[in-house]
């Protein structure tokens, strides 16, 4: 049996899936993220690592619709999107797993 969905996935492998450009997040008294860029291509697996307080969770929560960035944009499959809620992220098939 041939799975058409998997064929499409392999055809697009290596193409840009996600871009986060110029993401800044400021909480009262704290600049958690400052002009962060991130790129992810189809077929890649990404791990975000860093020291405590580096902004890893904040970046993921922005992508997941929990927080909204002060500046920056998110591009998914070549289209700029607004991820303004967890439901919106879910509808876009965005999910993440913590350690």
mmCIF file with all atom_site columns, N, CA and C in Angstrom, residues 5-77:
data_model
loop_
_atom_site.group_PDB
_atom_site.id
_atom_site.type_symbol
_atom_site.label_atom_id
_atom_site.label_alt_id
_atom_site.label_comp_id
_atom_site.label_asym_id
_atom_site.label_entity_id
_atom_site.label_seq_id
_atom_site.pdbx_PDB_ins_code
_atom_site.Cartn_x
_atom_site.Cartn_y
_atom_site.Cartn_z
_atom_site.occupancy
_atom_site.B_iso_or_equiv
_atom_site.pdbx_formal_charge
_atom_site.auth_seq_id
_atom_site.auth_comp_id
_atom_site.auth_asym_id
_atom_site.auth_atom_id
_atom_site.pdbx_PDB_model_num
ATOM 1   N N  . UNK A 1 5  ? 0.072  10.661 1.775  1.00 0.00 ? 5  UNK A N  1
ATOM 2   C CA . UNK A 1 5  ? 0.501  11.685 2.723  1.00 0.00 ? 5  UNK A CA 1
ATOM 3   C C  . UNK A 1 5  ? 1.995  11.628 2.983  1.00 0.00 ? 5  UNK A C  1
ATOM 4   N N  . UNK A 1 6  ? 2.533  10.420 3.111  1.00 0.00 ? 6  UNK A N  1
ATOM 5   C CA . UNK A 1 6  ? 3.972  10.278 3.336  1.00 0.00 ? 6  UNK A CA 1
ATOM 6   C C  . UNK A 1 6  ? 4.772  10.689 2.109  1.00 0.00 ? 6  UNK A C  1
ATOM 7   N N  . UNK A 1 7  ? 4.258  10.424 0.918  1.00 0.00 ? 7  UNK A N  1
ATOM 8   C CA . UNK A 1 7  ? 4.942  10.853 -0.303 1.00 0.00 ? 7  UNK A CA 1
ATOM 9   C C  . UNK A 1 7  ? 5.075  12.366 -0.320 1.00 0.00 ? 7  UNK A C  1
ATOM 10  N N  . UNK A 1 8  ? 4.004  13.058 0.025  1.00 0.00 ? 8  UNK A N  1
ATOM 11  C CA . UNK A 1 8  ? 4.026  14.517 0.050  1.00 0.00 ? 8  UNK A CA 1
ATOM 12  C C  . UNK A 1 8  ? 5.050  15.003 1.069  1.00 0.00 ? 8  UNK A C  1
ATOM 13  N N  . UNK A 1 9  ? 5.081  14.382 2.233  1.00 0.00 ? 9  UNK A N  1
ATOM 14  C CA . UNK A 1 9  ? 6.032  14.760 3.281  1.00 0.00 ? 9  UNK A CA 1
ATOM 15  C C  . UNK A 1 9  ? 7.461  14.624 2.764  1.00 0.00 ? 9  UNK A C  1
ATOM 16  N N  . UNK A 1 10 ? 7.773  13.515 2.102  1.00 0.00 ? 10 UNK A N  1
ATOM 17  C CA . UNK A 1 10 ? 9.133  13.307 1.614  1.00 0.00 ? 10 UNK A CA 1
ATOM 18  C C  . UNK A 1 10 ? 9.466  14.270 0.478  1.00 0.00 ? 10 UNK A C  1
ATOM 19  N N  . UNK A 1 11 ? 8.502  14.606 -0.353 1.00 0.00 ? 11 UNK A N  1
ATOM 20  C CA . UNK A 1 11 ? 8.745  15.555 -1.434 1.00 0.00 ? 11 UNK A CA 1
ATOM 21  C C  . UNK A 1 11 ? 9.156  16.917 -0.889 1.00 0.00 ? 11 UNK A C  1
ATOM 22  N N  . UNK A 1 12 ? 8.621  17.296 0.267  1.00 0.00 ? 12 UNK A N  1
ATOM 23  C CA . UNK A 1 12 ? 8.890  18.611 0.840  1.00 0.00 ? 12 UNK A CA 1
ATOM 24  C C  . UNK A 1 12 ? 10.058 18.605 1.820  1.00 0.00 ? 12 UNK A C  1
ATOM 25  N N  . UNK A 1 13 ? 10.645 17.437 2.088  1.00 0.00 ? 13 UNK A N  1
ATOM 26  C CA . UNK A 1 13 ? 11.730 17.334 3.064  1.00 0.00 ? 13 UNK A CA 1
ATOM 27  C C  . UNK A 1 13 ? 12.832 18.335 2.729  1.00 0.00 ? 13 UNK A C  1
ATOM 28  N N  . UNK A 1 14 ? 13.303 19.039 3.741  1.00 0.00 ? 14 UNK A N  1
ATOM 29  C CA . UNK A 1 14 ? 14.361 20.023 3.564  1.00 0.00 ? 14 UNK A CA 1
ATOM 30  C C  . UNK A 1 14 ? 13.856 21.425 3.308  1.00 0.00 ? 14 UNK A C  1
ATOM 31  N N  . UNK A 1 15 ? 12.585 21.578 2.954  1.00 0.00 ? 15 UNK A N  1
ATOM 32  C CA . UNK A 1 15 ? 12.024 22.913 2.758  1.00 0.00 ? 15 UNK A CA 1
ATOM 33  C C  . UNK A 1 15 ? 11.772 23.568 4.107  1.00 0.00 ? 15 UNK A C  1
ATOM 34  N N  . UNK A 1 16 ? 11.817 24.887 4.135  1.00 0.00 ? 16 UNK A N  1
ATOM 35  C CA . UNK A 1 16 ? 11.588 25.635 5.369  1.00 0.00 ? 16 UNK A CA 1
ATOM 36  C C  . UNK A 1 16 ? 10.156 25.425 5.843  1.00 0.00 ? 16 UNK A C  1
ATOM 37  N N  . UNK A 1 17 ? 10.023 24.980 7.077  1.00 0.00 ? 17 UNK A N  1
ATOM 38  C CA . UNK A 1 17 ? 8.720  24.765 7.694  1.00 0.00 ? 17 UNK A CA 1
ATOM 39  C C  . UNK A 1 17 ? 8.343  25.930 8.600  1.00 0.00 ? 17 UNK A C  1
ATOM 40  N N  . UNK A 1 18 ? 9.321  26.394 9.386  1.00 0.00 ? 18 UNK A N  1
ATOM 41  C CA . UNK A 1 18 ? 9.042  27.408 10.401 1.00 0.00 ? 18 UNK A CA 1
ATOM 42  C C  . UNK A 1 18 ? 10.157 28.434 10.448 1.00 0.00 ? 18 UNK A C  1
ATOM 43  N N  . UNK A 1 19 ? 9.771  29.693 10.555 1.00 0.00 ? 19 UNK A N  1
ATOM 44  C CA . UNK A 1 19 ? 10.718 30.773 10.824 1.00 0.00 ? 19 UNK A CA 1
ATOM 45  C C  . UNK A 1 19 ? 10.133 31.638 11.930 1.00 0.00 ? 19 UNK A C  1
ATOM 46  N N  . UNK A 1 20 ? 10.968 31.999 12.863 1.00 0.00 ? 20 UNK A N  1
ATOM 47  C CA . UNK A 1 20 ? 10.617 33.007 13.864 1.00 0.00 ? 20 UNK A CA 1
ATOM 48  C C  . UNK A 1 20 ? 11.650 34.109 13.680 1.00 0.00 ? 20 UNK A C  1
ATOM 49  N N  . UNK A 1 21 ? 11.203 35.323 13.417 1.00 0.00 ? 21 UNK A N  1
ATOM 50  C CA . UNK A 1 21 ? 12.096 36.429 13.076 1.00 0.00 ? 21 UNK A CA 1
ATOM 51  C C  . UNK A 1 21 ? 11.912 37.591 14.042 1.00 0.00 ? 21 UNK A C  1
ATOM 52  N N  . UNK A 1 22 ? 13.012 38.019 14.654 1.00 0.00 ? 22 UNK A N  1
ATOM 53  C CA . UNK A 1 22 ? 13.007 39.220 15.483 1.00 0.00 ? 22 UNK A CA 1
ATOM 54  C C  . UNK A 1 22 ? 12.115 39.126 16.704 1.00 0.00 ? 22 UNK A C  1
ATOM 55  N N  . UNK A 1 23 ? 11.999 37.944 17.268 1.00 0.00 ? 23 UNK A N  1
ATOM 56  C CA . UNK A 1 23 ? 11.089 37.743 18.402 1.00 0.00 ? 23 UNK A CA 1
ATOM 57  C C  . UNK A 1 23 ? 11.669 38.387 19.664 1.00 0.00 ? 23 UNK A C  1
ATOM 58  N N  . UNK A 1 24 ? 10.911 39.303 20.230 1.00 0.00 ? 24 UNK A N  1
ATOM 59  C CA . UNK A 1 24 ? 11.250 39.938 21.504 1.00 0.00 ? 24 UNK A CA 1
ATOM 60  C C  . UNK A 1 24 ? 10.063 39.774 22.437 1.00 0.00 ? 24 UNK A C  1
ATOM 61  N N  . UNK A 1 25 ? 10.351 39.424 23.683 1.00 0.00 ? 25 UNK A N  1
ATOM 62  C CA . UNK A 1 25 ? 9.308  39.315 24.708 1.00 0.00 ? 25 UNK A CA 1
ATOM 63  C C  . UNK A 1 25 ? 9.806  40.013 25.963 1.00 0.00 ? 25 UNK A C  1
ATOM 64  N N  . UNK A 1 26 ? 9.005  40.969 26.422 1.00 0.00 ? 26 UNK A N  1
ATOM 65  C CA . UNK A 1 26 ? 9.339  41.730 27.622 1.00 0.00 ? 26 UNK A CA 1
ATOM 66  C C  . UNK A 1 26 ? 8.252  41.503 28.657 1.00 0.00 ? 26 UNK A C  1
ATOM 67  N N  . UNK A 1 27 ? 8.671  41.074 29.827 1.00 0.00 ? 27 UNK A N  1
ATOM 68  C CA . UNK A 1 27 ? 7.793  40.993 30.991 1.00 0.00 ? 27 UNK A CA 1
ATOM 69  C C  . UNK A 1 27 ? 8.129  42.193 31.872 1.00 0.00 ? 27 UNK A C  1
ATOM 70  N N  . UNK A 1 28 ? 7.271  42.568 32.798 1.00 0.00 ? 28 UNK A N  1
ATOM 71  C CA . UNK A 1 28 ? 7.586  43.712 33.660 1.00 0.00 ? 28 UNK A CA 1
ATOM 72  C C  . UNK A 1 28 ? 8.976  43.568 34.298 1.00 0.00 ? 28 UNK A C  1
ATOM 73  N N  . UNK A 1 29 ? 9.876  44.465 33.911 1.00 0.00 ? 29 UNK A N  1
ATOM 74  C CA . UNK A 1 29 ? 11.220 44.480 34.473 1.00 0.00 ? 29 UNK A CA 1
ATOM 75  C C  . UNK A 1 29 ? 12.202 43.494 33.867 1.00 0.00 ? 29 UNK A C  1
ATOM 76  N N  . UNK A 1 30 ? 11.763 42.675 32.899 1.00 0.00 ? 30 UNK A N  1
ATOM 77  C CA . UNK A 1 30 ? 12.645 41.633 32.335 1.00 0.00 ? 30 UNK A CA 1
ATOM 78  C C  . UNK A 1 30 ? 12.452 41.537 30.823 1.00 0.00 ? 30 UNK A C  1
ATOM 79  N N  . UNK A 1 31 ? 13.556 41.602 30.091 1.00 0.00 ? 31 UNK A N  1
ATOM 80  C CA . UNK A 1 31 ? 13.530 41.326 28.651 1.00 0.00 ? 31 UNK A CA 1
ATOM 81  C C  . UNK A 1 31 ? 13.909 39.852 28.501 1.00 0.00 ? 31 UNK A C  1
ATOM 82  N N  . UNK A 1 32 ? 12.912 39.004 28.343 1.00 0.00 ? 32 UNK A N  1
ATOM 83  C CA . UNK A 1 32 ? 13.142 37.554 28.297 1.00 0.00 ? 32 UNK A CA 1
ATOM 84  C C  . UNK A 1 32 ? 13.755 37.113 26.972 1.00 0.00 ? 32 UNK A C  1
ATOM 85  N N  . UNK A 1 33 ? 13.342 37.736 25.877 1.00 0.00 ? 33 UNK A N  1
ATOM 86  C CA . UNK A 1 33 ? 13.885 37.439 24.551 1.00 0.00 ? 33 UNK A CA 1
ATOM 87  C C  . UNK A 1 33 ? 14.190 38.758 23.854 1.00 0.00 ? 33 UNK A C  1
ATOM 88  N N  . UNK A 1 34 ? 15.309 38.799 23.142 1.00 0.00 ? 34 UNK A N  1
ATOM 89  C CA . UNK A 1 34 ? 15.702 40.023 22.460 1.00 0.00 ? 34 UNK A CA 1
ATOM 90  C C  . UNK A 1 34 ? 16.077 39.719 21.014 1.00 0.00 ? 34 UNK A C  1
ATOM 91  N N  . UNK A 1 35 ? 15.154 39.969 20.098 1.00 0.00 ? 35 UNK A N  1
ATOM 92  C CA . UNK A 1 35 ? 15.421 39.859 18.665 1.00 0.00 ? 35 UNK A CA 1
ATOM 93  C C  . UNK A 1 35 ? 15.918 38.462 18.273 1.00 0.00 ? 35 UNK A C  1
ATOM 94  N N  . UNK A 1 36 ? 15.182 37.434 18.674 1.00 0.00 ? 36 UNK A N  1
ATOM 95  C CA . UNK A 1 36 ? 15.568 36.036 18.430 1.00 0.00 ? 36 UNK A CA 1
ATOM 96  C C  . UNK A 1 36 ? 15.073 35.577 17.059 1.00 0.00 ? 36 UNK A C  1
ATOM 97  N N  . UNK A 1 37 ? 15.938 34.881 16.335 1.00 0.00 ? 37 UNK A N  1
ATOM 98  C CA . UNK A 1 37 ? 15.588 34.245 15.066 1.00 0.00 ? 37 UNK A CA 1
ATOM 99  C C  . UNK A 1 37 ? 15.728 32.736 15.223 1.00 0.00 ? 37 UNK A C  1
ATOM 100 N N  . UNK A 1 38 ? 14.831 31.997 14.565 1.00 0.00 ? 38 UNK A N  1
ATOM 101 C CA . UNK A 1 38 ? 14.885 30.538 14.582 1.00 0.00 ? 38 UNK A CA 1
ATOM 102 C C  . UNK A 1 38 ? 14.380 30.039 13.240 1.00 0.00 ? 38 UNK A C  1
ATOM 103 N N  . UNK A 1 39 ? 15.027 29.011 12.699 1.00 0.00 ? 39 UNK A N  1
ATOM 104 C CA . UNK A 1 39 ? 14.590 28.388 11.449 1.00 0.00 ? 39 UNK A CA 1
ATOM 105 C C  . UNK A 1 39 ? 14.521 26.883 11.641 1.00 0.00 ? 39 UNK A C  1
ATOM 106 N N  . UNK A 1 40 ? 13.512 26.274 11.044 1.00 0.00 ? 40 UNK A N  1
ATOM 107 C CA . UNK A 1 40 ? 13.350 24.828 11.102 1.00 0.00 ? 40 UNK A CA 1
ATOM 108 C C  . UNK A 1 40 ? 12.882 24.344 9.735  1.00 0.00 ? 40 UNK A C  1
ATOM 109 N N  . UNK A 1 41 ? 13.617 23.388 9.177  1.00 0.00 ? 41 UNK A N  1
ATOM 110 C CA . UNK A 1 41 ? 13.240 22.798 7.895  1.00 0.00 ? 41 UNK A CA 1
ATOM 111 C C  . UNK A 1 41 ? 12.466 21.509 8.120  1.00 0.00 ? 41 UNK A C  1
ATOM 112 N N  . UNK A 1 42 ? 11.670 21.135 7.131  1.00 0.00 ? 42 UNK A N  1
ATOM 113 C CA . UNK A 1 42 ? 10.942 19.864 7.204  1.00 0.00 ? 42 UNK A CA 1
ATOM 114 C C  . UNK A 1 42 ? 11.935 18.725 7.393  1.00 0.00 ? 42 UNK A C  1
ATOM 115 N N  . UNK A 1 43 ? 11.552 17.766 8.225  1.00 0.00 ? 43 UNK A N  1
ATOM 116 C CA . UNK A 1 43 ? 12.389 16.601 8.457  1.00 0.00 ? 43 UNK A CA 1
ATOM 117 C C  . UNK A 1 43 ? 13.431 16.787 9.540  1.00 0.00 ? 43 UNK A C  1
ATOM 118 N N  . UNK A 1 44 ? 13.620 18.011 10.010 1.00 0.00 ? 44 UNK A N  1
ATOM 119 C CA . UNK A 1 44 ? 14.589 18.263 11.077 1.00 0.00 ? 44 UNK A CA 1
ATOM 120 C C  . UNK A 1 44 ? 13.954 18.038 12.442 1.00 0.00 ? 44 UNK A C  1
ATOM 121 N N  . UNK A 1 45 ? 14.784 17.674 13.383 1.00 0.00 ? 45 UNK A N  1
ATOM 122 C CA . UNK A 1 45 ? 14.388 17.595 14.787 1.00 0.00 ? 45 UNK A CA 1
ATOM 123 C C  . UNK A 1 45 ? 15.186 18.666 15.504 1.00 0.00 ? 45 UNK A C  1
ATOM 124 N N  . UNK A 1 46 ? 14.517 19.470 16.309 1.00 0.00 ? 46 UNK A N  1
ATOM 125 C CA . UNK A 1 46 ? 15.157 20.609 16.958 1.00 0.00 ? 46 UNK A CA 1
ATOM 126 C C  . UNK A 1 46 ? 15.108 20.463 18.469 1.00 0.00 ? 46 UNK A C  1
ATOM 127 N N  . UNK A 1 47 ? 16.243 20.660 19.109 1.00 0.00 ? 47 UNK A N  1
ATOM 128 C CA . UNK A 1 47 ? 16.312 20.736 20.570 1.00 0.00 ? 47 UNK A CA 1
ATOM 129 C C  . UNK A 1 47 ? 16.798 22.133 20.922 1.00 0.00 ? 47 UNK A C  1
ATOM 130 N N  . UNK A 1 48 ? 16.105 22.785 21.830 1.00 0.00 ? 48 UNK A N  1
ATOM 131 C CA . UNK A 1 48 ? 16.509 24.115 22.285 1.00 0.00 ? 48 UNK A CA 1
ATOM 132 C C  . UNK A 1 48 ? 17.121 23.945 23.667 1.00 0.00 ? 48 UNK A C  1
ATOM 133 N N  . UNK A 1 49 ? 18.407 24.274 23.773 1.00 0.00 ? 49 UNK A N  1
ATOM 134 C CA . UNK A 1 49 ? 19.097 24.104 25.049 1.00 0.00 ? 49 UNK A CA 1
ATOM 135 C C  . UNK A 1 49 ? 19.743 25.424 25.457 1.00 0.00 ? 49 UNK A C  1
ATOM 136 N N  . UNK A 1 50 ? 19.954 25.585 26.742 1.00 0.00 ? 50 UNK A N  1
ATOM 137 C CA . UNK A 1 50 ? 20.597 26.794 27.241 1.00 0.00 ? 50 UNK A CA 1
ATOM 138 C C  . UNK A 1 50 ? 20.490 26.870 28.743 1.00 0.00 ? 50 UNK A C  1
ATOM 139 N N  . UNK A 1 51 ? 21.111 27.891 29.290 1.00 0.00 ? 51 UNK A N  1
ATOM 140 C CA . UNK A 1 51 ? 21.120 28.085 30.735 1.00 0.00 ? 51 UNK A CA 1
ATOM 141 C C  . UNK A 1 51 ? 19.727 28.442 31.245 1.00 0.00 ? 51 UNK A C  1
ATOM 142 N N  . UNK A 1 52 ? 19.533 28.283 32.549 1.00 0.00 ? 52 UNK A N  1
ATOM 143 C CA . UNK A 1 52 ? 18.292 28.740 33.178 1.00 0.00 ? 52 UNK A CA 1
ATOM 144 C C  . UNK A 1 52 ? 18.114 30.225 32.901 1.00 0.00 ? 52 UNK A C  1
ATOM 145 N N  . UNK A 1 53 ? 16.901 30.606 32.550 1.00 0.00 ? 53 UNK A N  1
ATOM 146 C CA . UNK A 1 53 ? 16.605 32.011 32.303 1.00 0.00 ? 53 UNK A CA 1
ATOM 147 C C  . UNK A 1 53 ? 17.004 32.515 30.932 1.00 0.00 ? 53 UNK A C  1
ATOM 148 N N  . UNK A 1 54 ? 17.458 31.624 30.052 1.00 0.00 ? 54 UNK A N  1
ATOM 149 C CA . UNK A 1 54 ? 17.907 32.041 28.721 1.00 0.00 ? 54 UNK A CA 1
ATOM 150 C C  . UNK A 1 54 ? 16.750 32.361 27.774 1.00 0.00 ? 54 UNK A C  1
ATOM 151 N N  . UNK A 1 55 ? 15.521 31.932 28.110 1.00 0.00 ? 55 UNK A N  1
ATOM 152 C CA . UNK A 1 55 ? 14.365 32.236 27.277 1.00 0.00 ? 55 UNK A CA 1
ATOM 153 C C  . UNK A 1 55 ? 13.828 31.071 26.474 1.00 0.00 ? 55 UNK A C  1
ATOM 154 N N  . UNK A 1 56 ? 14.326 29.876 26.727 1.00 0.00 ? 56 UNK A N  1
ATOM 155 C CA . UNK A 1 56 ? 13.881 28.696 25.968 1.00 0.00 ? 56 UNK A CA 1
ATOM 156 C C  . UNK A 1 56 ? 12.377 28.481 26.093 1.00 0.00 ? 56 UNK A C  1
ATOM 157 N N  . UNK A 1 57 ? 11.901 28.418 27.320 1.00 0.00 ? 57 UNK A N  1
ATOM 158 C CA . UNK A 1 57 ? 10.469 28.171 27.552 1.00 0.00 ? 57 UNK A CA 1
ATOM 159 C C  . UNK A 1 57 ? 9.624  29.311 27.011 1.00 0.00 ? 57 UNK A C  1
ATOM 160 N N  . UNK A 1 58 ? 10.110 30.529 27.147 1.00 0.00 ? 58 UNK A N  1
ATOM 161 C CA . UNK A 1 58 ? 9.368  31.684 26.634 1.00 0.00 ? 58 UNK A CA 1
ATOM 162 C C  . UNK A 1 58 ? 9.208  31.586 25.127 1.00 0.00 ? 58 UNK A C  1
ATOM 163 N N  . UNK A 1 59 ? 10.275 31.218 24.416 1.00 0.00 ? 59 UNK A N  1
ATOM 164 C CA . UNK A 1 59 ? 10.212 31.087 22.962 1.00 0.00 ? 59 UNK A CA 1
ATOM 165 C C  . UNK A 1 59 ? 9.200  30.019 22.555 1.00 0.00 ? 59 UNK A C  1
ATOM 166 N N  . UNK A 1 60 ? 9.248  28.882 23.221 1.00 0.00 ? 60 UNK A N  1
ATOM 167 C CA . UNK A 1 60 ? 8.324  27.790 22.905 1.00 0.00 ? 60 UNK A CA 1
ATOM 168 C C  . UNK A 1 60 ? 6.887  28.190 23.248 1.00 0.00 ? 60 UNK A C  1
ATOM 169 N N  . UNK A 1 61 ? 6.694  28.905 24.340 1.00 0.00 ? 61 UNK A N  1
ATOM 170 C CA . UNK A 1 61 ? 5.345  29.337 24.718 1.00 0.00 ? 61 UNK A CA 1
ATOM 171 C C  . UNK A 1 61 ? 4.791  30.358 23.734 1.00 0.00 ? 61 UNK A C  1
ATOM 172 N N  . UNK A 1 62 ? 5.644  31.153 23.118 1.00 0.00 ? 62 UNK A N  1
ATOM 173 C CA . UNK A 1 62 ? 5.186  32.060 22.059 1.00 0.00 ? 62 UNK A CA 1
ATOM 174 C C  . UNK A 1 62 ? 4.719  31.245 20.862 1.00 0.00 ? 62 UNK A C  1
ATOM 175 N N  . UNK A 1 63 ? 5.500  30.265 20.465 1.00 0.00 ? 63 UNK A N  1
ATOM 176 C CA . UNK A 1 63 ? 5.116  29.408 19.339 1.00 0.00 ? 63 UNK A CA 1
ATOM 177 C C  . UNK A 1 63 ? 3.842  28.637 19.646 1.00 0.00 ? 63 UNK A C  1
ATOM 178 N N  . UNK A 1 64 ? 3.654  28.255 20.907 1.00 0.00 ? 64 UNK A N  1
ATOM 179 C CA . UNK A 1 64 ? 2.477  27.488 21.312 1.00 0.00 ? 64 UNK A CA 1
ATOM 180 C C  . UNK A 1 64 ? 1.257  28.324 21.646 1.00 0.00 ? 64 UNK A C  1
ATOM 181 N N  . UNK A 1 65 ? 1.348  29.644 21.503 1.00 0.00 ? 65 UNK A N  1
ATOM 182 C CA . UNK A 1 65 ? 0.185  30.501 21.720 1.00 0.00 ? 65 UNK A CA 1
ATOM 183 C C  . UNK A 1 65 ? -0.094 30.842 23.169 1.00 0.00 ? 65 UNK A C  1
ATOM 184 N N  . UNK A 1 66 ? 0.823  30.513 24.068 1.00 0.00 ? 66 UNK A N  1
ATOM 185 C CA . UNK A 1 66 ? 0.631  30.824 25.484 1.00 0.00 ? 66 UNK A CA 1
ATOM 186 C C  . UNK A 1 66 ? 1.001  32.277 25.755 1.00 0.00 ? 66 UNK A C  1
ATOM 187 N N  . UNK A 1 67 ? 2.106  32.736 25.155 1.00 0.00 ? 67 UNK A N  1
ATOM 188 C CA . UNK A 1 67 ? 2.522  34.137 25.233 1.00 0.00 ? 67 UNK A CA 1
ATOM 189 C C  . UNK A 1 67 ? 2.453  34.742 23.844 1.00 0.00 ? 67 UNK A C  1
ATOM 190 N N  . UNK A 1 68 ? 2.361  36.070 23.787 1.00 0.00 ? 68 UNK A N  1
ATOM 191 C CA . UNK A 1 68 ? 2.386  36.798 22.527 1.00 0.00 ? 68 UNK A CA 1
ATOM 192 C C  . UNK A 1 68 ? 3.648  37.660 22.527 1.00 0.00 ? 68 UNK A C  1
ATOM 193 N N  . UNK A 1 69 ? 4.415  37.672 21.440 1.00 0.00 ? 69 UNK A N  1
ATOM 194 C CA . UNK A 1 69 ? 5.654  38.456 21.438 1.00 0.00 ? 69 UNK A CA 1
ATOM 195 C C  . UNK A 1 69 ? 5.375  39.957 21.382 1.00 0.00 ? 69 UNK A C  1
ATOM 196 N N  . UNK A 1 70 ? 6.291  40.742 21.939 1.00 0.00 ? 70 UNK A N  1
ATOM 197 C CA . UNK A 1 70 ? 6.189  42.196 21.808 1.00 0.00 ? 70 UNK A CA 1
ATOM 198 C C  . UNK A 1 70 ? 6.534  42.632 20.390 1.00 0.00 ? 70 UNK A C  1
ATOM 199 N N  . UNK A 1 71 ? 7.526  41.972 19.794 1.00 0.00 ? 71 UNK A N  1
ATOM 200 C CA . UNK A 1 71 ? 7.884  42.236 18.399 1.00 0.00 ? 71 UNK A CA 1
ATOM 201 C C  . UNK A 1 71 ? 8.242  40.913 17.737 1.00 0.00 ? 71 UNK A C  1
ATOM 202 N N  . UNK A 1 72 ? 8.260  40.947 16.409 1.00 0.00 ? 72 UNK A N  1
ATOM 203 C CA . UNK A 1 72 ? 8.673  39.782 15.643 1.00 0.00 ? 72 UNK A CA 1
ATOM 204 C C  . UNK A 1 72 ? 7.526  39.130 14.906 1.00 0.00 ? 72 UNK A C  1
ATOM 205 N N  . UNK A 1 73 ? 7.883  38.143 14.099 1.00 0.00 ? 73 UNK A N  1
ATOM 206 C CA . UNK A 1 73 ? 6.868  37.444 13.315 1.00 0.00 ? 73 UNK A CA 1
ATOM 207 C C  . UNK A 1 73 ? 7.171  35.959 13.252 1.00 0.00 ? 73 UNK A C  1
ATOM 208 N N  . UNK A 1 74 ? 6.110  35.206 13.026 1.00 0.00 ? 74 UNK A N  1
ATOM 209 C CA . UNK A 1 74 ? 6.194  33.754 12.875 1.00 0.00 ? 74 UNK A CA 1
ATOM 210 C C  . UNK A 1 74 ? 5.720  33.421 11.468 1.00 0.00 ? 74 UNK A C  1
ATOM 211 N N  . UNK A 1 75 ? 6.527  32.650 10.759 1.00 0.00 ? 75 UNK A N  1
ATOM 212 C CA . UNK A 1 75 ? 6.191  32.244 9.396  1.00 0.00 ? 75 UNK A CA 1
ATOM 213 C C  . UNK A 1 75 ? 6.112  30.725 9.386  1.00 0.00 ? 75 UNK A C  1
ATOM 214 N N  . UNK A 1 76 ? 4.958  30.205 9.011  1.00 0.00 ? 76 UNK A N  1
ATOM 215 C CA . UNK A 1 76 ? 4.714  28.767 8.978  1.00 0.00 ? 76 UNK A CA 1
ATOM 216 C C  . UNK A 1 76 ? 4.358  28.377 7.556  1.00 0.00 ? 76 UNK A C  1
ATOM 217 N N  . UNK A 1 77 ? 5.112  27.460 6.989  1.00 0.00 ? 77 UNK A N  1
ATOM 218 C CA . UNK A 1 77 ? 4.895  27.034 5.595  1.00 0.00 ? 77 UNK A CA 1
ATOM 219 C C  . UNK A 1 77 ? 4.874  28.214 4.633  1.00 0.00 ? 77 UNK A C  1
#
